[in-house]
C-alpha positions as MATLAB code, in Angstrom:
seq = 'MYSCEEHIEEALDDWVYGVETVPEFTLVDKSKNLWITCGYCGNRAIYMVGNECSDTKYRK';
ca = [
      -0.906    1.751   -3.720;
      -2.180    1.964   -0.159;
      -4.269   -0.732    1.512;
      -6.025   -1.528    4.766;
      -5.785   -4.979    6.376;
      -9.009   -6.129    4.711;
      -7.928   -5.308    1.145;
      -4.259   -6.351    1.140;
      -4.947   -9.438   -0.992;
      -6.697   -7.326   -3.632;
      -3.771   -4.896   -3.623;
      -1.335   -7.767   -4.126;
      -3.411   -9.211   -6.984;
      -3.795   -5.824   -8.694;
      -0.071   -5.136   -8.402;
       1.003   -8.517   -9.770;
      -1.466   -8.365  -12.681;
      -0.664   -4.735  -13.483;
       3.109   -4.577  -13.006;
       3.962   -8.285  -13.242;
       6.466   -8.174  -10.382;
       6.301   -9.085   -6.716;
       5.737   -5.916   -4.642;
       7.271   -4.828   -1.385;
       4.918   -4.298    1.555;
       5.734   -1.431    3.897;
       3.830   -0.579    7.059;
       2.463    2.961    7.062;
       3.775    4.940   10.032;
       0.571    5.730   11.943;
       2.115    8.590   13.906;
       3.206   10.547   10.817;
       0.523    9.714    8.247;
      -2.925    9.782    9.791;
      -4.691   10.744    6.552;
      -3.445    8.068    4.142;
      -6.428    5.950    3.139;
      -6.971    2.580    1.509;
      -7.461    2.835   -2.243;
     -10.294    0.307   -2.083;
     -12.529    1.458    0.779;
     -11.277    4.773    2.171;
     -10.413    3.411    5.637;
      -7.012    4.227    7.107;
      -4.245    2.437    5.225;
      -1.933    0.067    7.047;
       0.271   -0.999    4.123;
       1.955    0.643    1.180;
       2.306   -1.787   -1.719;
       4.965   -0.949   -4.294;
       8.659   -1.090   -5.030;
      11.602    1.208   -5.670;
      10.613    1.704   -9.313;
       6.946    2.506   -8.662;
       5.370    5.945   -8.573;
       4.081    5.181   -5.072;
       6.911    5.616   -2.616;
       6.634    6.128    1.112;
       7.467    9.761    1.830;
       8.584   10.674    5.318;
];
């Protein structure tokens, strides 16, 4: 799950309610991933919310 600064709280809430675990927050590398967008508004994502077991993993 990717999120901008404005929607990080919603991403945290959705993750906790959906997966029932505390997620890891990873900063998106701006220089390598210019086209990753927030799942809530479509702006450029700053954070990746997930964990090692999730389908969403940061790919370099």
